[in-house]
Coordinates of C-alpha atoms and ligand atoms in Angstrom, one line a residue:
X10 CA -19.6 12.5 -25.7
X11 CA -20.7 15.0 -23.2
X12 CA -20.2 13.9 -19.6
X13 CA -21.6 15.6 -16.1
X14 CA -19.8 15.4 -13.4
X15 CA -21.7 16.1 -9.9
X16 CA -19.3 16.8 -6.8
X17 CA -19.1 18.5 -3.7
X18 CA -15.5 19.7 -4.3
X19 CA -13.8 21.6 -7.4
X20 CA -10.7 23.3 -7.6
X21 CA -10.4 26.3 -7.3
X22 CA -14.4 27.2 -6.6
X23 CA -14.1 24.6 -3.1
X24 CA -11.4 22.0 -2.0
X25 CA -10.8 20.2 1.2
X26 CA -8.9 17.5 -0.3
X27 CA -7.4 15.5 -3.6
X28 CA -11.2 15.1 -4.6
X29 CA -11.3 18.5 -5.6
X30 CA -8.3 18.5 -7.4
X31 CA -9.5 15.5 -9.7
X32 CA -12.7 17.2 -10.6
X33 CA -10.7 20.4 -11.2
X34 CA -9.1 18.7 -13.2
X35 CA -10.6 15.9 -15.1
X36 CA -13.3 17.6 -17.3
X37 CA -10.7 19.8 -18.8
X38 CA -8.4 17.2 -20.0
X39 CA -11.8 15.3 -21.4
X40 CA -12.3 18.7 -23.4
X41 CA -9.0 18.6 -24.8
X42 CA -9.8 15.0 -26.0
X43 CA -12.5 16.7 -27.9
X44 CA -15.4 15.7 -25.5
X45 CA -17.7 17.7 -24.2
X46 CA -17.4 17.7 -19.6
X47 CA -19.0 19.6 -17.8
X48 CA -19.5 20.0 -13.6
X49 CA -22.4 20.5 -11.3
X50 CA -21.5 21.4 -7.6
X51 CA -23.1 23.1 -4.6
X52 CA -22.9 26.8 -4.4
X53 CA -21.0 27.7 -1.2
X54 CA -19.8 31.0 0.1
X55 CA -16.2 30.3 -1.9
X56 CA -14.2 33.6 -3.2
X57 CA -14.7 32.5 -5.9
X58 CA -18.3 33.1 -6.6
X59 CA -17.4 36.4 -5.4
X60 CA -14.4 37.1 -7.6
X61 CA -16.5 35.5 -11.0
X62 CA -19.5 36.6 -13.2
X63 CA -22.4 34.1 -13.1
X64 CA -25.4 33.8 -15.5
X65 CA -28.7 31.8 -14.2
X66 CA -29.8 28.9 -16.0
X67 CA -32.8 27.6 -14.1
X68 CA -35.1 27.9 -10.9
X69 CA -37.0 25.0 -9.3
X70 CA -38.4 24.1 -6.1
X71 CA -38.5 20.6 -4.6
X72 CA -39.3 18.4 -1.6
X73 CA -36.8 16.9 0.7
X74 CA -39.3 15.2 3.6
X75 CA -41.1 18.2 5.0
X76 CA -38.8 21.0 3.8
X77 CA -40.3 22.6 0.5
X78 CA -37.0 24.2 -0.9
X79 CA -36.5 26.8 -3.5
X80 CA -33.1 26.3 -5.7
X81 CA -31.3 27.8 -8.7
X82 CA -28.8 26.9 -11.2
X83 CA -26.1 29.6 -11.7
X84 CA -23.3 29.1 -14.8
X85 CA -19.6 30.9 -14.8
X86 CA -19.7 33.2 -17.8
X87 CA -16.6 32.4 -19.4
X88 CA -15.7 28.6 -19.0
X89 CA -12.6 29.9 -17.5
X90 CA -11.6 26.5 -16.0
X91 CA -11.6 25.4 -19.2
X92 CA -15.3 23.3 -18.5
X93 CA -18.5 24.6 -18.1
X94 CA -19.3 25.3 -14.8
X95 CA -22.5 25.1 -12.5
X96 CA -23.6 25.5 -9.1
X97 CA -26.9 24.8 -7.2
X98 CA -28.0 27.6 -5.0
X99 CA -30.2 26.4 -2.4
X100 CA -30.9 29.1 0.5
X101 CA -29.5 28.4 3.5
X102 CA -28.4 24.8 3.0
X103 CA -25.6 25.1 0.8
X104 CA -24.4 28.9 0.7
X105 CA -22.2 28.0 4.0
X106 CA -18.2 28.8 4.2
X107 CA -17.4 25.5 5.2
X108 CA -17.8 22.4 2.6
X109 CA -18.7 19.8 5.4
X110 CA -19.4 19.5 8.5
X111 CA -22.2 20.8 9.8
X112 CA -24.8 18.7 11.7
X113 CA -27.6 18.9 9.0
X114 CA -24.7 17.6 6.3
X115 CA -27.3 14.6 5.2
X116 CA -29.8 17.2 4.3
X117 CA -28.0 19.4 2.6
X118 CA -26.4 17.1 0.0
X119 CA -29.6 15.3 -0.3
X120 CA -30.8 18.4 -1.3
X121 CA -28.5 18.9 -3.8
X122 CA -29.0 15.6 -4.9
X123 CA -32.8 16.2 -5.5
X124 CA -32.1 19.5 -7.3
X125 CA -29.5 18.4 -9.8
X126 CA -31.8 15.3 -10.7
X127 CA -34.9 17.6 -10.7
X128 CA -33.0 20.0 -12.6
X129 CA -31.9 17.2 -15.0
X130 CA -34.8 16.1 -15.6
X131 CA -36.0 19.3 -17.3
X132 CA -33.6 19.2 -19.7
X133 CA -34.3 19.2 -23.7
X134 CA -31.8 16.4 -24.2
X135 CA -30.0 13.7 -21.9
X136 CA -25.8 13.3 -21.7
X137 CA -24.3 10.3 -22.3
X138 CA -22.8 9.9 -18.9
X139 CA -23.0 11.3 -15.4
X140 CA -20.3 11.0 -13.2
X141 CA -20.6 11.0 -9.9
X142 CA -17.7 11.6 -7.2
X143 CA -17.8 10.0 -3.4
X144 CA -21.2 9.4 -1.3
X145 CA -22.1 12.6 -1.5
X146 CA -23.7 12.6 -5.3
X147 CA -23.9 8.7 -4.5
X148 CA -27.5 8.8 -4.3
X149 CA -27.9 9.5 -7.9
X150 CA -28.0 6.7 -9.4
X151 CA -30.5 5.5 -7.3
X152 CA -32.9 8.5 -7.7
X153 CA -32.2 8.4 -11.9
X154 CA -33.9 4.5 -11.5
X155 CA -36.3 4.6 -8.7
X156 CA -37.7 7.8 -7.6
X157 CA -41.1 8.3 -9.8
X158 CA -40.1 12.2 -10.5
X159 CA -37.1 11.2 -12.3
X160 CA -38.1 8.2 -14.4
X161 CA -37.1 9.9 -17.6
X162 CA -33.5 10.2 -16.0
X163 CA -33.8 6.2 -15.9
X164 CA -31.3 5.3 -19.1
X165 CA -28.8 7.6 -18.4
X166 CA -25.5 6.0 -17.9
X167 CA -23.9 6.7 -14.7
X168 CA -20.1 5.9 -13.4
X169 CA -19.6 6.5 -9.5
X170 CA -15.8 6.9 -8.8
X171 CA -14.8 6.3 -5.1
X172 CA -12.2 8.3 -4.1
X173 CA -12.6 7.4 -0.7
X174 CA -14.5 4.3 1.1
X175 CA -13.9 5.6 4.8
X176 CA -16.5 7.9 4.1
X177 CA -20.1 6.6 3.1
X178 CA -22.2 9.0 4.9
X179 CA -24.5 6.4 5.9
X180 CA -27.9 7.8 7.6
X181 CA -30.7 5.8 9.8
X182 CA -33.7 4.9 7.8
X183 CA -35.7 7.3 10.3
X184 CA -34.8 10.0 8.2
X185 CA -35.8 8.0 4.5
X186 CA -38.9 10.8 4.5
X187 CA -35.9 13.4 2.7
X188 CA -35.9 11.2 -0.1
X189 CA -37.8 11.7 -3.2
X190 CA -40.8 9.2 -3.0
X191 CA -39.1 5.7 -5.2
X192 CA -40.3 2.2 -5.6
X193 CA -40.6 0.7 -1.8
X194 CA -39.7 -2.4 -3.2
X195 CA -36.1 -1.4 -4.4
X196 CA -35.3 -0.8 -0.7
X197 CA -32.0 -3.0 -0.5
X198 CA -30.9 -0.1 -3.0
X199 CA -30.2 2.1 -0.5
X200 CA -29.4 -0.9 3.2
X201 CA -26.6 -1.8 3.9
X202 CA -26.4 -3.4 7.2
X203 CA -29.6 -2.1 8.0
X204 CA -28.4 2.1 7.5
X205 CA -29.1 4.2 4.0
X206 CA -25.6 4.0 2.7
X207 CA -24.8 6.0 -0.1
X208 CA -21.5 5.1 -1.0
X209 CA -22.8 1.4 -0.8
X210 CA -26.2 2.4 -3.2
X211 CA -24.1 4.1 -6.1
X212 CA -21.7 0.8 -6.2
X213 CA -25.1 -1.2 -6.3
X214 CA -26.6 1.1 -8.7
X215 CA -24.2 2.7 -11.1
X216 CA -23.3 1.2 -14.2
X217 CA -19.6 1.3 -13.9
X218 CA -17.6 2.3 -10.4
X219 CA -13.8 3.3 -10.4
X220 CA -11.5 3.8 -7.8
X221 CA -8.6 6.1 -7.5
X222 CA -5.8 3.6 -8.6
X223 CA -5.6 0.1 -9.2
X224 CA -4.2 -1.2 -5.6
X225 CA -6.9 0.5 -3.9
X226 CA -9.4 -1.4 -5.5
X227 CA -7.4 -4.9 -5.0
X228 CA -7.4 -3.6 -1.1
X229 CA -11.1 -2.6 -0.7
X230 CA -12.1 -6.2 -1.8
X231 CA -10.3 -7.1 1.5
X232 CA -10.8 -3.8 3.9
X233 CA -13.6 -0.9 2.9
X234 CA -15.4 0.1 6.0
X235 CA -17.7 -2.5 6.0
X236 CA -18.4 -2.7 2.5
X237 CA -15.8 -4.8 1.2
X238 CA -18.2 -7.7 0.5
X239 CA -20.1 -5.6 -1.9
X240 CA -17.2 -4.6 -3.5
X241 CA -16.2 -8.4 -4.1
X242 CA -20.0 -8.8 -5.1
X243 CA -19.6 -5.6 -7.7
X244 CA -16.2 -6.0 -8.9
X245 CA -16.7 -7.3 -12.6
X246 CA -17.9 -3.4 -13.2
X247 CA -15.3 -1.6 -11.7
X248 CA -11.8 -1.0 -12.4
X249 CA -9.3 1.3 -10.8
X250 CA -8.3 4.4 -12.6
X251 CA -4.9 6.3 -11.4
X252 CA -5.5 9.9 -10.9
X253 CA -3.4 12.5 -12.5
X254 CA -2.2 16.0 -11.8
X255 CA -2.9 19.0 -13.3
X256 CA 0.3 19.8 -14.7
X257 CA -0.7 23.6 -15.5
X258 CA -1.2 24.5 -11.4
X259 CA 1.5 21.9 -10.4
X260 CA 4.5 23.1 -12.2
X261 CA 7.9 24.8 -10.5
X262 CA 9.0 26.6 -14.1
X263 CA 5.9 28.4 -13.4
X264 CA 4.1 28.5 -9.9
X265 CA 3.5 31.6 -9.0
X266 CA 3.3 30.8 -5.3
X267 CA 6.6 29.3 -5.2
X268 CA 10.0 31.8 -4.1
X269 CA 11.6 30.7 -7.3
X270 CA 10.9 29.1 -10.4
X271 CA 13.0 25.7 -11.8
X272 CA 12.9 22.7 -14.5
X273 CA 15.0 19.6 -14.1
X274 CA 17.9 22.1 -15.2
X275 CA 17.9 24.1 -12.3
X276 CA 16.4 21.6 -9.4
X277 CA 19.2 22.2 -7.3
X278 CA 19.1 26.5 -7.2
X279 CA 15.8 26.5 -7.3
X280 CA 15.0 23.8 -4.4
X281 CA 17.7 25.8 -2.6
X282 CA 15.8 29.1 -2.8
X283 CA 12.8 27.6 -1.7
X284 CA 14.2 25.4 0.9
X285 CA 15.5 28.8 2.3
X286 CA 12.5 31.2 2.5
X287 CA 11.0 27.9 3.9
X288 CA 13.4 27.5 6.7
X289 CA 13.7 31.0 7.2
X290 CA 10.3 31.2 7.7
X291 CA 9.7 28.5 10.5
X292 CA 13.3 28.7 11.7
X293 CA 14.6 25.7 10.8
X294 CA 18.7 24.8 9.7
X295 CA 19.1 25.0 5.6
X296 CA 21.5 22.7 5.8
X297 CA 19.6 19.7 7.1
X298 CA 17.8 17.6 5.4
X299 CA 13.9 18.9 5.2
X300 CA 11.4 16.2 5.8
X301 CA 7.9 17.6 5.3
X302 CA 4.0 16.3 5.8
X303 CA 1.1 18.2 4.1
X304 CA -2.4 16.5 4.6
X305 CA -5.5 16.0 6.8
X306 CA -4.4 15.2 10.5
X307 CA -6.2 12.1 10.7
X308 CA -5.9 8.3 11.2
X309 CA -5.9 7.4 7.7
X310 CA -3.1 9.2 7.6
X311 CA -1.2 7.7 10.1
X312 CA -0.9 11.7 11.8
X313 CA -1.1 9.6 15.0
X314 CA 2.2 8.4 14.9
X315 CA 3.8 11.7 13.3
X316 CA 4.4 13.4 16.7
X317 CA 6.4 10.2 18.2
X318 CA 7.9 9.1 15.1
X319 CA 9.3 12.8 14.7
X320 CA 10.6 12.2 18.4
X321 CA 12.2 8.8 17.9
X322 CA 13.5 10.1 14.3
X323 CA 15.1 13.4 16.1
X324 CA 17.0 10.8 19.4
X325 CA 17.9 7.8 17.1
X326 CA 19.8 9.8 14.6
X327 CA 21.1 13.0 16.5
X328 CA 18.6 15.7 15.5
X329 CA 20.3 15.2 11.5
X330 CA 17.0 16.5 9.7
X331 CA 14.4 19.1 10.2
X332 CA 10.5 18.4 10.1
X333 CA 7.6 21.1 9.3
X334 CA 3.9 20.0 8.9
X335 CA 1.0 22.0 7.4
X336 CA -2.6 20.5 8.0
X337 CA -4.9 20.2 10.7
X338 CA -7.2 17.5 11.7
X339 CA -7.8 15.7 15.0
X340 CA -7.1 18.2 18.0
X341 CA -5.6 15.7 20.1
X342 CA -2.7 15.2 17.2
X343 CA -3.0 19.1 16.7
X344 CA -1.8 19.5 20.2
X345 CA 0.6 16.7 20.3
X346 CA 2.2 17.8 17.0
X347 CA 2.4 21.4 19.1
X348 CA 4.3 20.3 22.0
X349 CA 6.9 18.6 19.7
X350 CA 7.1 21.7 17.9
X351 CA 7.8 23.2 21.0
X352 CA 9.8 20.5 22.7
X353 CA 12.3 20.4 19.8
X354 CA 12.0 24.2 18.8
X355 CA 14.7 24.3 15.8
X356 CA 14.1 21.1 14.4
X357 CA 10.3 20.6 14.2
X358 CA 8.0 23.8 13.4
X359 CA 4.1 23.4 12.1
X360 CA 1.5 25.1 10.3
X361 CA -1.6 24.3 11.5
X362 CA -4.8 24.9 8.8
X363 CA -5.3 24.9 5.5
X364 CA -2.9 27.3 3.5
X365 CA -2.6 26.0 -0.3
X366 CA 0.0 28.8 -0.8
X367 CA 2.5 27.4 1.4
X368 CA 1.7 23.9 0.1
X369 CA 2.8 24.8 -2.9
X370 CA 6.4 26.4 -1.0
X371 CA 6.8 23.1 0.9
X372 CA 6.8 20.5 -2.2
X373 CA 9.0 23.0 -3.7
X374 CA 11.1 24.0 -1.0
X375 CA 11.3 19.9 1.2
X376 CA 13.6 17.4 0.3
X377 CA 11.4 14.6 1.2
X378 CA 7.6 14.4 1.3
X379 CA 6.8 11.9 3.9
X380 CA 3.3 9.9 3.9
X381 CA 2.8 6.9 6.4
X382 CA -0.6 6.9 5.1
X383 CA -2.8 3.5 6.5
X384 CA -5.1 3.8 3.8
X385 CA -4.4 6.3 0.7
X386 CA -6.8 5.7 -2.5
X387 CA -4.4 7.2 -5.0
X388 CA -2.6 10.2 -3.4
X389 CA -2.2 13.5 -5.2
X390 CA 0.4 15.1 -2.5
X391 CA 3.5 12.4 -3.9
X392 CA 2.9 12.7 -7.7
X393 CA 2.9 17.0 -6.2
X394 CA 6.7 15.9 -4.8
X395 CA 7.7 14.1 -7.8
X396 CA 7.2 17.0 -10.1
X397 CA 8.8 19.0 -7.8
X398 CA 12.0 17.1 -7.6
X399 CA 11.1 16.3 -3.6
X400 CA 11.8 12.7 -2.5
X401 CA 8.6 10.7 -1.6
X402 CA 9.1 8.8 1.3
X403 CA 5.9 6.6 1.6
X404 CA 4.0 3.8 2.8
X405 CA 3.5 0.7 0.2
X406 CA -0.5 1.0 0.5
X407 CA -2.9 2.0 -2.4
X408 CA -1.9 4.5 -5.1
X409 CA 1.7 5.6 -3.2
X410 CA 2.4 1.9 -4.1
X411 CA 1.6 2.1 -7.8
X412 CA 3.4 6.0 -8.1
X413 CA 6.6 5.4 -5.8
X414 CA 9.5 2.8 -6.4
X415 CA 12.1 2.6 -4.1
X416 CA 15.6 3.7 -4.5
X417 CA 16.8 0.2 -3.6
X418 CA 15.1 -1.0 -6.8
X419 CA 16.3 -0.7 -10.8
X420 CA 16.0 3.1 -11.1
X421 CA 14.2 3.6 -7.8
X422 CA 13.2 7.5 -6.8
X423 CA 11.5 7.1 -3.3
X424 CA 11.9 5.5 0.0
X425 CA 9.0 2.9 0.7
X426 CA 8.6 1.0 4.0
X427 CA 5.6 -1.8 4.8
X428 CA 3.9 -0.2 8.0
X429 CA 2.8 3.1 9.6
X430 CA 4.4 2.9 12.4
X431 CA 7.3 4.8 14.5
X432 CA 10.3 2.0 13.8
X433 CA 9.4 2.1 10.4
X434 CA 8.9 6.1 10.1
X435 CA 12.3 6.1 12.2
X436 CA 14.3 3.8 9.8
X437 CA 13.5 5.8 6.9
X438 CA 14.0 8.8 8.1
X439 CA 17.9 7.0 8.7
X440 CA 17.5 6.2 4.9
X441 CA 16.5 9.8 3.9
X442 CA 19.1 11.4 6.2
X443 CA 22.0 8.7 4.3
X444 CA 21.0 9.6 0.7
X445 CA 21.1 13.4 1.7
X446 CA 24.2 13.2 3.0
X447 CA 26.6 10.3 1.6
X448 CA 24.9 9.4 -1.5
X449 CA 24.9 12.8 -3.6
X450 CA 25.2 11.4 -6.9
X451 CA 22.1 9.1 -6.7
X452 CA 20.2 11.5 -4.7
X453 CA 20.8 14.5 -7.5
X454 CA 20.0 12.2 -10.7
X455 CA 17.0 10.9 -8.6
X456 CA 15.5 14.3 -8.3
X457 CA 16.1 15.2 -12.1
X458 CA 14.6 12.0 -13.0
X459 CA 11.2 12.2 -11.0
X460 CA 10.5 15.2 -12.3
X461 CA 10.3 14.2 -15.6
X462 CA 7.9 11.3 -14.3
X463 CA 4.6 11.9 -17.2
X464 CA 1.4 11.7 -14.2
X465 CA -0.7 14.0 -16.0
X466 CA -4.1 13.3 -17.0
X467 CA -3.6 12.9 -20.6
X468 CA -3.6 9.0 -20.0
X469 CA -6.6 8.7 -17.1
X470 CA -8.4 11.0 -19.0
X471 CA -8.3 8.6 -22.0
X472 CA -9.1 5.6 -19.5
X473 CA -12.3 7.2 -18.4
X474 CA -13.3 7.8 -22.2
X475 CA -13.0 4.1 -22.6
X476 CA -15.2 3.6 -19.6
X477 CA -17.7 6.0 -20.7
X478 CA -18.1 4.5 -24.2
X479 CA -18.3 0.7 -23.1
X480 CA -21.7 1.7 -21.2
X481 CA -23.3 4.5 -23.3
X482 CA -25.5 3.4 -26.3
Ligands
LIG518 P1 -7.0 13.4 0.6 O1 -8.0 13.8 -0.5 O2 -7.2 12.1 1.2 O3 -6.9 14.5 1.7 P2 -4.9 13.6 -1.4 O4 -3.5 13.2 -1.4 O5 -5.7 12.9 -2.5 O6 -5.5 13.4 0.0 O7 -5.1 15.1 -1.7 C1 -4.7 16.1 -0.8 C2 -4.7 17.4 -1.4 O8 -5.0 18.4 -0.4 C3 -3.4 17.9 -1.9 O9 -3.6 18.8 -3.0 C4 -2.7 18.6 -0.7 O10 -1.7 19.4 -1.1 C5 -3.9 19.3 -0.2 N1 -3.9 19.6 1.3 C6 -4.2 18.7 2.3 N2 -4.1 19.3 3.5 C7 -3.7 20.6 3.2 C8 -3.4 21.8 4.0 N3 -3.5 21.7 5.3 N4 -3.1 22.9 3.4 C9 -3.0 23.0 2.0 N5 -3.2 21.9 1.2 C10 -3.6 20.8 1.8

């Protein structure tokens, strides 16, 4: 089967978040099942486009409303992610340093959109699948069935995988002139509540839809950003599908970016070396426990709370644990995480950015991984904390339900609490600081037993295939 997968993130080429880890990800495990995936992004200004050697495929030139646009296809010479690899050059649109967030973000990815289908549409041959990830590829669909430029794109099978419903990327129909010209009377395609929405037109349009595990898609029937009704509507073709992790870049017998290597064997040395550079670089007492939080400082998140629950957490039980945070986010939780850090300097120190090396030193390094999250699709960073033998402490929401158990149940390895909020954060945090201290045994044989925890892809992967083949001719 050969399957394209369109995306604005890929690890390593561009990543803001776990969506770039899945399609980093994915395809190569699909190889290995003896298929054939490949994925189409946007070219941005990424080392690595610097760092590779890149062949061109194809030039076009398109529309988007007023804006004539030149593009190009460029290929990665030697497959070495282990997929084939193409980006879509468009001048000044896409070849920015930042993934998102610029003002013209609509018109760039419906650029991108237009070139991939126009692009598509040239070839000899048609896949069996395309795969599109989040709104920003969600238009696809759409344009394969209803824009008059792409009608031979019309029977290609297409699966749209939400990795995350907050963001829809909705746009006013004043601005319907950067489409390709479709069939006016397929309209409702594209509405919903009177806005383009293109998360809500690739759940209309695709032929399957998958979430990132299967409690997220339970949830969004109730709560998706105003589309939960469609989701209801839509839900006899989708099915949640748990992400996995790639076990060759998240593996402590042989991270590089890691102080010191360790298997299940040697989880207590080897979380002890880490653990110290760690605390020796932020400060912070080796002996404590080490509660960590890596991630977007954002409401889904719960980062809102982190600053008081850290406070309430360092009063109600005597300054017993340390905290450190890597991510950045909101600037008024930025700032409020920075006066804590400076209010409690010795117990609470932050990173704030983006720094995947020291991500990679804190799941080795913490003892506990904590994630209040109010809404989290599937999660990447706690199956990242499992493998590295660090205790997820987590909110029962989503995919951190369906990955953690708590220690309180038959062969439990996390902490789980009900709500994001600072009496709950503050109670576990008692929990956390009791199993570190007075429960050794359980804690030790809990660490060793997570790691061995299978959340690789070899099983989503397969899941997927099934997907794929009960919608393909
Ligand atoms: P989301 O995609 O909602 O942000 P996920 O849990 O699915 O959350 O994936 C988050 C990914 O991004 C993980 O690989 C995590 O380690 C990484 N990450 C998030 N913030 C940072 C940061 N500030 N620095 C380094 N890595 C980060």
């Amino acid at each position: 089967m050969e399957i394209i997968h369109v995306s604005a993130e890929c690890f390593p080429v561009a990543k803001a978040g776990g969506l770039g880890d899945v399609v980093g990800a994915l395809p190569k495990y699909q190889n290995e099942l003896g298929h054939v995936a490949k994925v189409v992004m946007p070219m941005y200004r990424t080392k690595f486009l610097f760092q590779n050697e890149w062949e061109l495929v194809h030039e076009g030139s398109q529309n988007s409303g007023p804006h004539y646009f030149n593009y190009s296809v460029i290929r990665e010479k030697t497959n070495k992610l282990g997929f084939e690899l193409y980006l879509v050059d468009i001048n000044g649109l896409l070849d920015r340093e930042k993934i998102y967030g610029y003002d013209d973000d609509t018109r760039r990815f419906i650029a991108f959109q237009i070139a991939v289908c126009d692009w598509m549409s040239k070839w000899s041959y048609q896949p069996d699948v395309v795969h599109c990830h989040d709104h920003h590829t969600g238009l696809i669909p759409f344009m394969f069935q209803y824009c008059y430029s792409f009608k031979n794109l019309a029977n290609i099978p297409t699966v749209f995988t939400i990795h995350n419903a907050q963001y829809q990327g909705q746009f006013d129909w004043g601005q319907q002139h950067l489409l390709p010209a479709y069939d006016t009377y397929k309209w409702g395609m594209l509405d919903w509540d009177k806005l383009i929405n293109p998360l809500a037109s690739a759940i209309k349009c695709s032929s399957k839809v998958t979430t990132v595990s299967k409690s997220y898609l339970n949830e969004l029937r109730y709560e998706a950003n105003g589309v939960q009704n469609l989701i209801q509507y839509e839900q006899g073709k989708s099915i949640g599908i748990l992400n996995g992790i790639d076990a060759d870049v998240w593996d402590p017998s042989k991270d590089s970016m890691i102080a010191k290597n360790y298997d299940d064997h040697l989880v207590k040395e080897g979380k002890r070396k880490n653990k110290k550079e760690l605390c020796g670089m932020f400060g912070l007492d080796v002996e404590k426990p080490l509660i960590t939080f890596i991630g977007r400082l954002v409401g889904e998140k719960a980062a809102d709370i982190l600053p008081d629950a850290i406070r309430s957490s360092i009063y109600h039980h005597h300054g017993a644990a340390n905290f450190l945070i890597l991510g950045s986010g909101e600037s008024d939780v930025e700032n409020r995480l920075e006066e804590v850090k400076h209010q409690f300097s010795g117990y609470v120190n932050t990173h704030i950015g983006y720094n995947e090396t020291l991500s990679h030193l804190m799941y080795a390094g913490a003892d506990f991984l904590l994630m209040p999250s109010r809404v989290e699709p599937c999660g990447l960073n706690q199956m990242y904390a499992l493998r590295y033998g660090t205790v997820p402490m987590v909110r029962s929401t989503g995919g951190l339900k369906d990955t953690v158990r708590d220690f309180g149940e038959w062969q439990g390895y996390g902490i789980r609490f009900n709500h994001a909020t600072v009496s709950d954060i503050t109670y576990s945090v008692g929990r956390a600081i009791d199993l570190y201290q007075n429960k050794k045994d359980l804690y030790t044989w809990m660490r060793s037993y997570m790691m061995h925890i299978d959340h690789s892809w070899d099983a989503s992967a397969a899941e997927y295939i099934k997907v794929y083949e009960s919608i393909t001719r």
